[in-house]
Coordinates of N, CA, C and O in Angstrom, one line a residue:
X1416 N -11.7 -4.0 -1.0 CA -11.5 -3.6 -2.4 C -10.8 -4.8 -3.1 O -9.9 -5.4 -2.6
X1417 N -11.2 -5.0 -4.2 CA -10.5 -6.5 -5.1 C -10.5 -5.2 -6.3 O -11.0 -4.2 -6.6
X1418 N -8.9 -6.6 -6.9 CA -8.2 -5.4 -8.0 C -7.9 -6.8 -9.0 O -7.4 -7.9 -8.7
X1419 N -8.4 -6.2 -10.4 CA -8.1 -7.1 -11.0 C -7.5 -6.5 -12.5 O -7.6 -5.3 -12.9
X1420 N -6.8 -7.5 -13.4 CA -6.2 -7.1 -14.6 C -6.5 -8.2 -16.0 O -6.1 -9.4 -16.2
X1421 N -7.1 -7.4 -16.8 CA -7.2 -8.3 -17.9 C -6.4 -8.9 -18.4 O -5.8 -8.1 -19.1
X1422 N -6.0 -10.3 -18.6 CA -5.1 -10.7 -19.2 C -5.9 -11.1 -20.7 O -7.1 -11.1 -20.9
X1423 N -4.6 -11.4 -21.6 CA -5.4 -11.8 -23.1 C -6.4 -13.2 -23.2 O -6.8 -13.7 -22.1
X1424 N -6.8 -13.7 -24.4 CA -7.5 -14.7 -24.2 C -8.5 -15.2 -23.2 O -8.9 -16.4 -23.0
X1425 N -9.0 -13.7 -22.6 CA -10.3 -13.6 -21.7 C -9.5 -14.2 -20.5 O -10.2 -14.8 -19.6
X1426 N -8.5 -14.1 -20.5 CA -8.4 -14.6 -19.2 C -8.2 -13.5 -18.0 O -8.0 -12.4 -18.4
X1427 N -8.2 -13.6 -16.7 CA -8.1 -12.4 -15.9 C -7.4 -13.1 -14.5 O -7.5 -14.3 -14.3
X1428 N -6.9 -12.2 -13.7 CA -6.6 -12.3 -12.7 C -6.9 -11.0 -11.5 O -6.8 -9.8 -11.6
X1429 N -7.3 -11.9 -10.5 CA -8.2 -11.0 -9.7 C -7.1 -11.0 -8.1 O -6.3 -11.9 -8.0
X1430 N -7.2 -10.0 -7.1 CA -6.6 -10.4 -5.9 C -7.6 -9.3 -5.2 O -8.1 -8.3 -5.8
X1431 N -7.8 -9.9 -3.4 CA -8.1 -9.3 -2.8 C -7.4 -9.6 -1.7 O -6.7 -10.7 -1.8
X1432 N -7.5 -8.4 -0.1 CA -6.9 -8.8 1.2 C -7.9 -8.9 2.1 O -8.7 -8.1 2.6
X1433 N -7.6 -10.4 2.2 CA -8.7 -10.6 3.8 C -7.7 -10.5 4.8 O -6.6 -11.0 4.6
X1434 N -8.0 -9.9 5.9 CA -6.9 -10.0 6.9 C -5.4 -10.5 6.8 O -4.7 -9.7 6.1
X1435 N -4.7 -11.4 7.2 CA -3.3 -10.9 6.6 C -3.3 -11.9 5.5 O -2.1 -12.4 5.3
X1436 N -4.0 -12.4 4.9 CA -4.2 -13.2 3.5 C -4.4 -12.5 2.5 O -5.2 -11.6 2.5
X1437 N -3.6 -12.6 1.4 CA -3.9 -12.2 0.2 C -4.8 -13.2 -0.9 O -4.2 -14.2 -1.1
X1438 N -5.7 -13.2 -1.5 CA -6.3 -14.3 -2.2 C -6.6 -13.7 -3.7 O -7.5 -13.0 -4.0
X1439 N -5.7 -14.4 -4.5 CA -5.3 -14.6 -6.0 C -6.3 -15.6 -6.5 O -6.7 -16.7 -6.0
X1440 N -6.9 -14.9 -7.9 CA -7.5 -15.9 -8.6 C -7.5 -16.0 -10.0 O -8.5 -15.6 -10.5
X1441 N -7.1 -16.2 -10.3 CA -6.9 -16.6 -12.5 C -8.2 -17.6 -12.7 O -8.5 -18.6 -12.2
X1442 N -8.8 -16.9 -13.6 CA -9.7 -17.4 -14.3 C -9.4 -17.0 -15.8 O -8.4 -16.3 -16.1
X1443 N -10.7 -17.7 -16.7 CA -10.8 -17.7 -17.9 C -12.3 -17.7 -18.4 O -12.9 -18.7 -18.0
X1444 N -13.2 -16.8 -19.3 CA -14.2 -16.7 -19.6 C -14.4 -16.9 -21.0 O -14.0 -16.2 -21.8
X1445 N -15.2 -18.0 -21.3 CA -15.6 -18.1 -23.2 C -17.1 -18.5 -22.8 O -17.8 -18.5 -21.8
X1446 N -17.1 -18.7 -24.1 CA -18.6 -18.6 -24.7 C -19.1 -19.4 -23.7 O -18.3 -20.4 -23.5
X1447 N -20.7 -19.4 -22.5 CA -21.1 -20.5 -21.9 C -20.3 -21.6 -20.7 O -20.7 -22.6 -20.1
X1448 N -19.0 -20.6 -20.8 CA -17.9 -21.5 -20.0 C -17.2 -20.7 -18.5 O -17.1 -19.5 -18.8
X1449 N -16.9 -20.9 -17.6 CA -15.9 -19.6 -16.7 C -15.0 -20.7 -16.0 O -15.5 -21.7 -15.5
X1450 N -13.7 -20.5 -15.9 CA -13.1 -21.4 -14.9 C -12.1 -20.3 -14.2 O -11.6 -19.3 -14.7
X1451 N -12.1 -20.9 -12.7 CA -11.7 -19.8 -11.9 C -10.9 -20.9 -10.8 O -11.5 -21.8 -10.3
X1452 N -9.7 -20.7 -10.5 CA -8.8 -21.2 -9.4 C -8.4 -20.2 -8.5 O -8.4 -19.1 -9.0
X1453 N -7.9 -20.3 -7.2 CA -7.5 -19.7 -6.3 C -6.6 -20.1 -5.4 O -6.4 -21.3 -5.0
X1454 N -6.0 -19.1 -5.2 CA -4.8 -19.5 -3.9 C -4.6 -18.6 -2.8 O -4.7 -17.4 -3.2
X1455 N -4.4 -18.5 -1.6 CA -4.3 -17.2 -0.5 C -2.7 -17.4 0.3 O -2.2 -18.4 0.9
X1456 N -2.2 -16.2 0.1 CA -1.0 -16.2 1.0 C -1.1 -15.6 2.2 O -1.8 -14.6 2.4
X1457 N -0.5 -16.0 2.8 CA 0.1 -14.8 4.1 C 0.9 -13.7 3.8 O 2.1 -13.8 3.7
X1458 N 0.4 -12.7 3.6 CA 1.2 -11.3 3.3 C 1.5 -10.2 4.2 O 2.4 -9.4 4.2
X1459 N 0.3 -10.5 5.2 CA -0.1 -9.4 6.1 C -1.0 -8.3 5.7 O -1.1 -8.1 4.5
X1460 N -1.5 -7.8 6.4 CA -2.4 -6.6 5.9 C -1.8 -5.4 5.1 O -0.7 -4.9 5.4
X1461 N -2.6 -5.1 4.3 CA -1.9 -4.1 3.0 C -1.8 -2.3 3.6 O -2.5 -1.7 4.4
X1462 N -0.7 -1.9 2.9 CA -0.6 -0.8 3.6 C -1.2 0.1 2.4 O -1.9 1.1 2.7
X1463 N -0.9 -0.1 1.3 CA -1.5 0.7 0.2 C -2.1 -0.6 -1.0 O -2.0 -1.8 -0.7
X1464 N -2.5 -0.3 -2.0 CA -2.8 -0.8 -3.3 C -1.5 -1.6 -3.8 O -0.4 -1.1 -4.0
X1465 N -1.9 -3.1 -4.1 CA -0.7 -3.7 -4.9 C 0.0 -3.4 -6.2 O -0.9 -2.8 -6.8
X1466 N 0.7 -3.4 -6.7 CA 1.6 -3.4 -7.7 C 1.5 -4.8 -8.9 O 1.8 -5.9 -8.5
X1467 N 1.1 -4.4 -10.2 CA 1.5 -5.5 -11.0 C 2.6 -5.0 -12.3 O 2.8 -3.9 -12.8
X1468 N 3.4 -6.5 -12.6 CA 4.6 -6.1 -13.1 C 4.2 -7.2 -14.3 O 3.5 -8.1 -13.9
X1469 N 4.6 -7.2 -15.7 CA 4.7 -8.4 -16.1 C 6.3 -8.6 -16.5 O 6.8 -7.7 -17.2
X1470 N 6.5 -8.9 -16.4 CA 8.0 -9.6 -16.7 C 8.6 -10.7 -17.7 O 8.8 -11.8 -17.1
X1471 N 8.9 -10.6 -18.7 CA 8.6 -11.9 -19.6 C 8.0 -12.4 -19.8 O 7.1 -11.7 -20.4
X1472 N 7.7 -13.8 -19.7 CA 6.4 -14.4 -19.4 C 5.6 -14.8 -18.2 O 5.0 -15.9 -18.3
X1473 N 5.6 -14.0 -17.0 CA 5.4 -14.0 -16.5 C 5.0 -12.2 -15.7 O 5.5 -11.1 -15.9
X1474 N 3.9 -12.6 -14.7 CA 3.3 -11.5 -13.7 C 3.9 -11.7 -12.6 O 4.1 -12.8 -12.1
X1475 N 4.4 -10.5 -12.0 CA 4.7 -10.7 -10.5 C 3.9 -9.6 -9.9 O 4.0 -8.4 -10.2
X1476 N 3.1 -10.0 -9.0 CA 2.2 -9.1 -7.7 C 3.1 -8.3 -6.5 O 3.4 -9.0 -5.5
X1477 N 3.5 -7.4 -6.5 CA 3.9 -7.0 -4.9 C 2.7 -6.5 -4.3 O 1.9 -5.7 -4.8
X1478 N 2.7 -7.0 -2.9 CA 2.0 -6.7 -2.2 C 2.7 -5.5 -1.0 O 3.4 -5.8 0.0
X1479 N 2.5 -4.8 -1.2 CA 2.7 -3.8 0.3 C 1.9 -3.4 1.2 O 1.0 -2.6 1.3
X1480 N 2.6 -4.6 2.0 CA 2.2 -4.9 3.4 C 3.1 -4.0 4.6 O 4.3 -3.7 4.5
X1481 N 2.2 -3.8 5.6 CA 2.6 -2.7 6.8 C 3.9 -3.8 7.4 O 4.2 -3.6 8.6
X1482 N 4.3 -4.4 7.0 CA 5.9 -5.5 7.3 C 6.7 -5.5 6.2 O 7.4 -6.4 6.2
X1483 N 6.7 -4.5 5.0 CA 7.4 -4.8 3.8 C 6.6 -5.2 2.7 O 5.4 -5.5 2.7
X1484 N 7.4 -5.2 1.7 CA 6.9 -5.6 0.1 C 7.2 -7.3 0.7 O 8.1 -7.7 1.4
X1485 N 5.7 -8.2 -0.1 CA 5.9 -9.4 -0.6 C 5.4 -9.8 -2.2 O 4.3 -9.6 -2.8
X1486 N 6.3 -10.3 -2.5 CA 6.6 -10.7 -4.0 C 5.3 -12.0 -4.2 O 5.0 -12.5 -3.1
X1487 N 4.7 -12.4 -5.2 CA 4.0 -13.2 -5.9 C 4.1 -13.9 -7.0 O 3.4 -13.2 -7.8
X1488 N 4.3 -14.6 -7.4 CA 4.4 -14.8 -9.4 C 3.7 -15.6 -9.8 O 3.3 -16.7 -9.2
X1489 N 3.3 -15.3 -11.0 CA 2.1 -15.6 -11.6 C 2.6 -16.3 -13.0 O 3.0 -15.7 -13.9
X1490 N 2.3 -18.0 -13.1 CA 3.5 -18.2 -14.5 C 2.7 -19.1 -14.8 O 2.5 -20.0 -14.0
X1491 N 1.8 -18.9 -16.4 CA 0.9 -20.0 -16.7 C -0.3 -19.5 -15.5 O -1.0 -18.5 -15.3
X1492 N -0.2 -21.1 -15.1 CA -1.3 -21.1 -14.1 C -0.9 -21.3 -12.6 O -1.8 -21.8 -11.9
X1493 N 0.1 -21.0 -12.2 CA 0.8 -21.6 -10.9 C 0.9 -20.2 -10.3 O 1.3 -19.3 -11.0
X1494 N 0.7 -20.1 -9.2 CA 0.7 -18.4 -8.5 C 1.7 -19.3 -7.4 O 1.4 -20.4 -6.8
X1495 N 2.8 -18.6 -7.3 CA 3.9 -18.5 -5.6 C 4.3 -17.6 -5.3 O 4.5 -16.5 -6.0
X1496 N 4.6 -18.1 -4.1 CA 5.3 -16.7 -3.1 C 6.3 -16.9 -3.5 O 6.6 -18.1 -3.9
X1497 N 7.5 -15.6 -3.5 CA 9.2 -15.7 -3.5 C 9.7 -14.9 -2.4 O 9.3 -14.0 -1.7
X1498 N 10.5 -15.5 -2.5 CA 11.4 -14.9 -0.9 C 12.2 -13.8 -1.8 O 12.6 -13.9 -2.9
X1499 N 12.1 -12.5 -0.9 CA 13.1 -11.7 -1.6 C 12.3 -11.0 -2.7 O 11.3 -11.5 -3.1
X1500 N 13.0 -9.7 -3.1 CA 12.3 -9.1 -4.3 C 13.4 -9.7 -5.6 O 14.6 -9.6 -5.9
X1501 N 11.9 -10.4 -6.2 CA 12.6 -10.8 -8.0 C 13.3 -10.1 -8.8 O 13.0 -8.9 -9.0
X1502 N 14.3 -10.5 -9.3 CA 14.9 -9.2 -10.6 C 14.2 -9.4 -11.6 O 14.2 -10.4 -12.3
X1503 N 13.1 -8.1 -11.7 CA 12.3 -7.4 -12.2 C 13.0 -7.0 -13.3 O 12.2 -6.3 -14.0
X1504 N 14.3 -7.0 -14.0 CA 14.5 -6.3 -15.0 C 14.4 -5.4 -15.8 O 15.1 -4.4 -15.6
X1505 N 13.5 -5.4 -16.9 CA 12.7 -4.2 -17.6 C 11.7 -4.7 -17.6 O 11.4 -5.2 -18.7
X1506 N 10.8 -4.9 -16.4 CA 9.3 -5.4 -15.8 C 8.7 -4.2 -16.3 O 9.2 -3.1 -16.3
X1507 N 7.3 -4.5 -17.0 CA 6.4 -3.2 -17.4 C 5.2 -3.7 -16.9 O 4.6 -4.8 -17.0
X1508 N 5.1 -2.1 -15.7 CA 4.3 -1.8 -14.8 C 2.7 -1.8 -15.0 O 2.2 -0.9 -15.7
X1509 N 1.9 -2.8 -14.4 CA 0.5 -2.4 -15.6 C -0.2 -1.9 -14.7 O 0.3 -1.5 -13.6
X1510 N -1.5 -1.8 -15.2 CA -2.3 -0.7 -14.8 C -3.6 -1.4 -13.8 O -4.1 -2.2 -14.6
X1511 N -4.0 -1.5 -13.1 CA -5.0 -2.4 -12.3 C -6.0 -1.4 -12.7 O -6.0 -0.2 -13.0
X1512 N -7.2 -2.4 -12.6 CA -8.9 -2.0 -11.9 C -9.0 -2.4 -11.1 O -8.5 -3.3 -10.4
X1513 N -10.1 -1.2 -10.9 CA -10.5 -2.0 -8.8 C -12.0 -2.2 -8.8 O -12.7 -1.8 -9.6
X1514 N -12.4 -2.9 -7.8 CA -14.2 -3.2 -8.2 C -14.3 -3.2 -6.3 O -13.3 -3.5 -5.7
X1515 N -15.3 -2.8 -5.8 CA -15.8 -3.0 -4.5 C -16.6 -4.4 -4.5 O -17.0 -4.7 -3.4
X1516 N -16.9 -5.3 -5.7 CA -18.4 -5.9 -5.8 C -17.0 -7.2 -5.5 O -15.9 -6.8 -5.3
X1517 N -17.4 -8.8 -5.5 CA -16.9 -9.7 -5.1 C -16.3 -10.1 -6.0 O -16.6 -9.6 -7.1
X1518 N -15.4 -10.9 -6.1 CA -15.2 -12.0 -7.3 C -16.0 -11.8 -8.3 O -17.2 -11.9 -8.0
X1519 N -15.7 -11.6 -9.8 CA -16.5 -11.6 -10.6 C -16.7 -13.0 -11.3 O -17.4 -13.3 -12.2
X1520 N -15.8 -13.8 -10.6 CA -15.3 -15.2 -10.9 C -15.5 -16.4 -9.4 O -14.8 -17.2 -8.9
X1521 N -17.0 -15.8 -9.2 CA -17.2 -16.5 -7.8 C -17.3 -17.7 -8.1 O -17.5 -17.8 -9.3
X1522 N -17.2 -18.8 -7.3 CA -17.4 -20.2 -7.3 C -18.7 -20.4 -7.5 O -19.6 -19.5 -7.2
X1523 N -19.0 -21.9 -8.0 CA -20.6 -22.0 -8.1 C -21.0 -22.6 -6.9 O -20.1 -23.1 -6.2
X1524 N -22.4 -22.6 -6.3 CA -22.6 -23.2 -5.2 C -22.7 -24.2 -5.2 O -22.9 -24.7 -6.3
X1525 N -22.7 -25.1 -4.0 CA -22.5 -26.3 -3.8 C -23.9 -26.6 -4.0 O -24.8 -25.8 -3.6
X1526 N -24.1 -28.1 -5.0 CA -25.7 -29.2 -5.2 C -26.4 -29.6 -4.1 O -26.0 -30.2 -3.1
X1527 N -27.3 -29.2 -4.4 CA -28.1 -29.6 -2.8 C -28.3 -31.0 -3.2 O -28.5 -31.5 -4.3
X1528 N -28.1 -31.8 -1.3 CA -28.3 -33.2 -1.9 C -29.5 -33.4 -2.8 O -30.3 -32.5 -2.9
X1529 N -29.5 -34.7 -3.4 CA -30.4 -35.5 -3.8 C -31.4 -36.0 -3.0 O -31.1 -36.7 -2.0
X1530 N -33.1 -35.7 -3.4 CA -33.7 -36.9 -2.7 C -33.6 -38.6 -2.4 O -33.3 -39.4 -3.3
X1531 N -33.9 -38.9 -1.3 CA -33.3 -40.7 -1.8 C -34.5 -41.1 -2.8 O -35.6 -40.5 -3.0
X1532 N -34.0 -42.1 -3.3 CA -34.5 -42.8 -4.4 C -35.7 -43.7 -3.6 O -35.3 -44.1 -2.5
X1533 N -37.2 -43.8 -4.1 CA -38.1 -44.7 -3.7 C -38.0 -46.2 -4.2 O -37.9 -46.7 -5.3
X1534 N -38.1 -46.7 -3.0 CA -37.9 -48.2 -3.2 C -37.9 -48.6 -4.3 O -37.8 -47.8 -5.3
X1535 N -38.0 -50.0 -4.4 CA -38.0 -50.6 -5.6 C -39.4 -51.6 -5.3 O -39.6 -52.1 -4.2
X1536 N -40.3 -51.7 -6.2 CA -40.9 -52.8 -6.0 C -40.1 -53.8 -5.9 O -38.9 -53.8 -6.0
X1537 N -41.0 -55.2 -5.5 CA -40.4 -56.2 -5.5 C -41.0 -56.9 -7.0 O -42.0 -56.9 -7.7
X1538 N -40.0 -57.3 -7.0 CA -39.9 -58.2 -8.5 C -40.9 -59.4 -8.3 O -41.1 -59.8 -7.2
X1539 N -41.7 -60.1 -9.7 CA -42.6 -60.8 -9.4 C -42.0 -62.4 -9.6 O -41.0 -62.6 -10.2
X1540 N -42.5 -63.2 -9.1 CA -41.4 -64.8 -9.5 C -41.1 -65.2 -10.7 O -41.4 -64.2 -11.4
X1541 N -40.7 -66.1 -11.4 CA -40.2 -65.8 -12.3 C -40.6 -67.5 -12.9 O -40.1 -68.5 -12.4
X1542 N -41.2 -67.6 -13.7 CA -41.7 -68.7 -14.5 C -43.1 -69.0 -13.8 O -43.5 -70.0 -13.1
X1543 N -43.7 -68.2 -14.1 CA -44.9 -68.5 -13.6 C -46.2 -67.7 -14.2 O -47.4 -67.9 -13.8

């Protein structure tokens, strides 16, 4: 299951759990355009559905994992792990979607090579 939350400015943030990896992705969608980055932590495998907080200017992810809560933050564009649970202060709790389908911000596929280029003629002499 991948859970994701709309952020403003078309931008979004998506997470799913592959085995004990968590993998985060912030993108942004306009007109003709999508850019999508990612990062995967070690969290461990999830025991229930993650938690989002925003906090200032900033998101924090908890993940609960069957070893405890791990913390995430999301600032700009930079996603880390924190040791410890952040003071969350008057953090307001948002609300996720969930989708079964993949990344809606999948990567594009890799260019198949190129054919090689056909020789070149040879050039003809030159003053003549």
């Amino acid at each position: 299951m991948n859970y994701f939350y709309d952020l403003e400015n078309g931008r979004r943030i998506e997470f799913r759990n592959e085995g004990d990896q968590t993998i985060v992705s912030l993108g942004s969608r306009s007109p003709g355009q999508q850019q999508s980055q990612g990062s995967g932590f070690t969290t461990g495998a999830w025991a229930k559905e993650p938690s989002l907080f925003r906090h200032e200017d900033e998101l924090i992810l908890e993940i609960h994992a069957k070893e405890g809560s791990r913390f995430l933050r999301v600032d700009g564009n930079q996603i880390r792990s924190v040791e410890g649970q952040p003071d969350m202060g008057n953090a307001e709790r948002l609300s996720l979607e969930k989708t079964s389908e993949e990344s809606g911000m999948k990567p594009m596929a890799p260019m198949k090579p190129m054919k090689p280029m056909a020789p070149m003629k040879p050039m003809r002499p030159m003053g003549t």
